[in-house]
Short mmCIF file of C-alpha atoms in Angstrom, two decimals:
data_model
loop_
_atom_site.label_atom_id
_atom_site.label_comp_id
_atom_site.label_asym_id
_atom_site.label_seq_id
_atom_site.Cartn_x
_atom_site.Cartn_y
_atom_site.Cartn_z
CA ASN A 1 0.00 0.00 0.00
CA ALA A 2 1.17 3.49 -0.81
CA GLY A 3 -0.67 5.08 2.14
CA VAL A 4 -1.10 8.81 1.59
CA THR A 5 0.47 10.28 -1.53
CA GLN A 6 0.81 13.99 -2.25
CA THR A 7 1.46 15.54 -5.64
CA PRO A 8 3.62 17.54 -6.31
CA LYS A 9 6.41 17.41 -3.73
CA PHE A 10 7.84 20.82 -4.61
CA ARG A 11 6.47 23.84 -6.41
CA VAL A 12 7.39 27.45 -6.95
CA LEU A 13 4.59 29.84 -7.86
CA LYS A 14 4.49 33.48 -8.76
CA THR A 15 2.15 35.73 -6.83
CA GLY A 16 -1.31 35.53 -8.32
CA GLN A 17 -0.90 32.15 -9.95
CA SER A 18 -3.19 29.27 -9.13
CA MET A 19 -2.49 25.64 -8.46
CA THR A 20 -4.01 22.45 -7.08
CA LEU A 21 -2.39 20.03 -4.68
CA LEU A 22 -3.57 16.47 -4.94
CA CYS A 23 -3.82 14.03 -2.06
CA ALA A 24 -4.63 10.38 -2.62
CA GLN A 25 -5.07 7.64 0.00
CA ASP A 26 -5.55 3.94 -0.52
CA MET A 27 -6.60 2.97 3.01
CA ASN A 28 -10.34 3.54 2.50
CA HIS A 29 -10.29 6.25 5.17
CA GLU A 30 -13.40 8.34 5.66
CA TYR A 31 -11.68 11.47 6.95
CA MET A 32 -9.08 13.56 5.17
CA TYR A 33 -7.29 16.76 6.13
CA TRP A 34 -5.02 19.47 4.81
CA TYR A 35 -2.53 21.10 7.19
CA ARG A 36 0.16 23.68 6.69
CA GLN A 37 3.41 23.78 8.63
CA ASP A 38 5.21 27.01 9.31
CA PRO A 39 8.35 27.51 11.42
CA GLY A 40 7.61 27.75 15.14
CA MET A 41 3.87 27.22 14.66
CA GLY A 42 3.47 23.50 14.36
CA LEU A 43 0.82 22.29 11.94
CA ARG A 44 -2.43 24.12 11.45
CA LEU A 45 -5.59 22.74 9.89
CA ILE A 46 -6.71 24.38 6.64
CA HIS A 47 -9.72 22.31 5.59
CA TYR A 48 -10.99 18.83 6.24
CA SER A 49 -13.53 16.32 5.00
CA VAL A 50 -15.51 13.70 6.88
CA GLY A 51 -16.70 11.92 3.77
CA GLU A 52 -17.04 11.99 0.02
CA GLY A 53 -18.73 15.16 -1.13
CA THR A 54 -18.34 17.00 2.20
CA THR A 55 -15.78 19.60 3.26
CA ALA A 56 -15.39 21.97 6.17
CA LYS A 57 -13.15 24.85 7.22
CA GLY A 58 -10.33 24.43 9.65
CA GLU A 59 -8.29 26.96 11.56
CA VAL A 60 -6.71 28.80 8.60
CA PRO A 61 -8.99 28.38 5.53
CA ASP A 62 -8.66 31.81 3.91
CA GLY A 63 -7.18 31.73 0.41
CA TYR A 64 -7.78 28.01 -0.05
CA ASN A 65 -10.53 25.83 -1.46
CA VAL A 66 -10.95 22.08 -1.35
CA SER A 67 -12.94 19.34 -3.01
CA ARG A 68 -13.61 15.70 -2.17
CA LEU A 69 -15.33 14.28 -5.24
CA LYS A 70 -13.98 10.80 -4.64
CA LYS A 71 -13.43 9.13 -1.28
CA GLN A 72 -9.77 8.49 -1.96
CA ASN A 73 -8.87 11.98 -3.17
CA PHE A 74 -8.76 15.37 -1.46
CA LEU A 75 -7.73 18.39 -3.51
CA LEU A 76 -6.43 21.67 -2.14
CA GLY A 77 -6.63 24.69 -4.41
CA LEU A 78 -4.97 28.07 -4.29
CA GLU A 79 -6.86 30.45 -6.56
CA SER A 80 -4.45 33.39 -6.32
CA ALA A 81 -1.25 32.51 -4.54
CA ALA A 82 0.28 34.97 -2.09
CA PRO A 83 3.74 34.98 -0.45
CA SER A 84 2.01 34.30 2.90
CA GLN A 85 1.05 30.89 1.52
CA THR A 86 4.67 29.85 1.31
CA SER A 87 4.68 26.79 3.53
CA VAL A 88 4.93 23.03 3.72
CA TYR A 89 1.56 21.41 3.14
CA PHE A 90 0.61 18.06 4.58
CA CYS A 91 -2.33 15.89 3.72
CA ALA A 92 -3.57 13.31 6.19
CA SER A 93 -6.30 10.70 6.45
CA SER A 94 -7.88 8.69 9.25
CA TYR A 95 -10.70 6.30 10.09
CA GLY A 96 -14.10 7.80 10.78
CA PHE A 97 -16.13 8.12 13.95
CA ARG A 98 -17.60 4.63 13.74
CA ALA A 99 -14.12 3.22 14.17
CA PHE A 100 -13.25 5.24 17.25
CA LEU A 101 -13.57 2.29 19.55
CA GLY A 102 -11.06 0.39 17.48
CA LYS A 103 -7.32 0.23 17.64
CA GLY A 104 -6.70 2.71 14.92
CA ALA A 105 -9.17 5.33 16.06
CA HIS A 106 -8.17 8.75 14.89
CA GLU A 107 -4.57 7.92 14.21
CA ALA A 108 -3.84 10.18 11.26
CA PHE A 109 -1.57 9.01 8.46
CA PHE A 110 0.33 11.79 6.76
CA GLY A 111 1.66 12.27 3.26
CA GLN A 112 5.26 13.24 2.57
CA GLY A 113 4.48 16.93 2.35
CA THR A 114 4.55 19.52 -0.43
CA ARG A 115 6.96 22.41 -0.18
CA LEU A 116 5.37 25.44 -1.82
CA THR A 117 7.18 28.72 -2.37
CA VAL A 118 5.31 31.77 -3.61
CA VAL A 119 7.53 34.52 -4.98
CA ALA W 1 -10.88 26.24 23.08
CA GLN W 2 -8.29 23.53 22.65
CA LYS W 3 -4.60 24.25 22.92
CA VAL W 4 -1.35 22.33 23.07
CA THR W 5 1.82 23.88 24.45
CA GLN W 6 5.31 22.53 24.01
CA ALA W 7 7.34 25.02 25.96
CA GLN W 8 10.71 23.57 24.95
CA THR W 9 11.60 24.91 21.53
CA GLU W 10 14.96 23.17 21.25
CA ILE W 11 16.76 20.57 23.34
CA SER W 12 20.31 19.40 22.85
CA VAL W 13 21.69 16.31 24.57
CA VAL W 14 24.66 14.03 24.23
CA GLU W 15 24.07 10.49 23.07
CA LYS W 16 22.98 8.06 25.81
CA GLU W 17 21.48 10.80 27.92
CA ASP W 18 17.80 10.56 28.89
CA VAL W 19 15.58 13.39 27.71
CA THR W 20 11.99 14.37 28.44
CA LEU W 21 9.83 16.39 26.09
CA ASP W 22 7.02 18.26 27.79
CA CYS W 23 3.47 18.65 26.52
CA VAL W 24 0.67 20.52 28.25
CA TYR W 25 -2.82 20.63 26.81
CA GLU W 26 -6.09 22.48 27.35
CA THR W 27 -9.52 21.15 26.48
CA ARG W 28 -13.06 21.20 27.81
CA ASP W 29 -13.91 17.88 26.22
CA THR W 30 -14.33 14.89 28.51
CA THR W 31 -13.30 12.49 25.77
CA TYR W 32 -10.17 13.31 23.85
CA TYR W 33 -7.06 11.77 22.38
CA LEU W 34 -3.44 12.77 22.69
CA PHE W 35 -0.73 11.96 20.18
CA TRP W 36 2.98 12.25 19.63
CA TYR W 37 4.45 12.49 16.15
CA LYS W 38 8.08 12.51 15.08
CA GLN W 39 9.35 14.53 12.13
CA PRO W 40 12.88 13.48 11.17
CA PRO W 41 15.08 15.66 8.94
CA SER W 42 13.59 13.96 5.88
CA GLY W 43 10.33 15.77 6.66
CA GLU W 44 7.67 13.10 6.96
CA LEU W 45 5.48 12.80 10.04
CA VAL W 46 5.72 9.51 11.89
CA PHE W 47 3.04 8.46 14.36
CA LEU W 48 4.45 7.38 17.72
CA ILE W 49 1.56 6.98 20.13
CA ARG W 50 -2.11 7.69 20.79
CA ARG W 51 -3.60 7.93 24.29
CA ASN W 52 -7.29 8.10 25.20
CA SER W 53 -8.44 10.49 27.91
CA PHE W 54 -9.94 7.66 29.95
CA ASP W 55 -6.74 5.62 30.01
CA GLU W 56 -4.08 7.13 32.25
CA GLN W 57 -1.75 4.16 32.18
CA ASN W 58 1.77 5.08 31.28
CA GLU W 59 3.21 3.31 28.28
CA ILE W 60 6.65 2.08 27.42
CA SER W 61 7.85 1.06 23.99
CA GLY W 62 11.52 0.20 23.89
CA ARG W 63 13.46 3.35 24.76
CA TYR W 64 10.32 5.49 24.55
CA SER W 65 7.91 6.09 27.41
CA TRP W 66 4.95 8.36 27.91
CA ASN W 67 3.55 9.83 31.12
CA PHE W 68 -0.08 10.93 30.91
CA GLN W 69 -1.40 12.90 33.89
CA LYS W 70 -4.91 14.34 33.63
CA SER W 71 -4.50 16.17 36.94
CA THR W 72 -1.83 18.39 35.40
CA SER W 73 -3.06 18.14 31.78
CA SER W 74 0.29 16.84 30.69
CA PHE W 75 1.44 14.12 28.31
CA ASN W 76 5.21 13.99 28.52
CA PHE W 77 7.51 11.90 26.36
CA THR W 78 10.79 10.44 27.59
CA ILE W 79 13.55 8.94 25.47
CA THR W 80 15.93 6.79 27.45
CA ALA W 81 19.53 6.41 26.33
CA SER W 82 19.07 8.77 23.41
CA GLN W 83 20.66 8.04 20.05
CA VAL W 84 21.66 10.25 17.14
CA VAL W 85 18.77 8.80 15.13
CA ASP W 86 16.39 10.33 17.66
CA SER W 87 17.29 13.77 16.35
CA ALA W 88 14.04 15.20 14.99
CA VAL W 89 11.20 17.57 15.64
CA TYR W 90 8.60 16.07 17.95
CA PHE W 91 5.00 17.21 17.97
CA CYS W 92 2.37 16.67 20.60
CA ALA W 93 -1.22 16.87 19.34
CA LEU W 94 -4.76 16.81 20.70
CA SER W 95 -8.02 15.61 19.17
CA GLY W 96 -11.46 15.59 20.69
CA GLY W 97 -14.97 16.92 20.79
CA SER W 98 -18.42 15.43 20.48
CA SER W 99 -18.25 15.34 16.69
CA ASN W 100 -15.05 13.31 16.71
CA THR W 101 -13.85 14.60 13.38
CA GLY W 102 -10.29 13.71 14.23
CA LYS W 103 -9.00 17.25 13.72
CA LEU W 104 -5.61 17.61 15.34
CA ILE W 105 -4.42 20.59 17.34
CA PHE W 106 -0.64 20.56 17.29
CA GLY W 107 1.86 22.06 19.65
CA GLN W 108 4.65 24.19 18.25
CA GLY W 109 7.05 21.27 18.24
CA THR W 110 10.30 20.55 20.09
CA THR W 111 13.50 20.15 18.10
CA LEU W 112 15.68 17.49 19.67
CA GLN W 113 19.34 17.32 18.74
CA VAL W 114 21.29 14.33 19.93
CA LYS W 115 25.02 14.79 19.59
CA PRO W 116 27.41 11.85 19.30
#
């Protein structure tokens, strides 16, 4: 199993450009998440999804959009990139609420990260 | 509001020393989960442990041990006989709430450097 795969791994954008980050998981997880990691601030949640066709805002959603058209994929879009969006982006997935009594409850599996630089 | 604080920004030890990474959390939820993740220099996030709020038993896994104390809202992580390969950023995280969406609140991270 590949686990959680993020595409691309690196990207440089000019201010104002748009792009989409793709996250794919092969563990049949219900929940998926997008986090960003900035120095000294840990990881912060951007958006998340608790199932196919549903999305919700996290702690820092401004400037981002997401879509979950298929259960295994979670896309993060930047419509007009800004230098403040320079960061490392991590996708994660986990089992849903019905599994919380089980061994793997809420253990999140993370992708390798995408390093995005906006100049 | 939920919050996780890792007051130690950086720790440097010499190999074979024991080291404890502190984690203090805040939550109003009665059911919650606490986690530790390791981020080595290669950048990926590696799951280390999950602890439920209703299970205060300490846990030991090889050289790693975790001390969960609800009375002080702490979930500290100790590495015994540290090794150079333990050098990484370590994150403590919290998840909880009635909706159980699994959203993680991370601490700022502690950078551990183990010198040979």
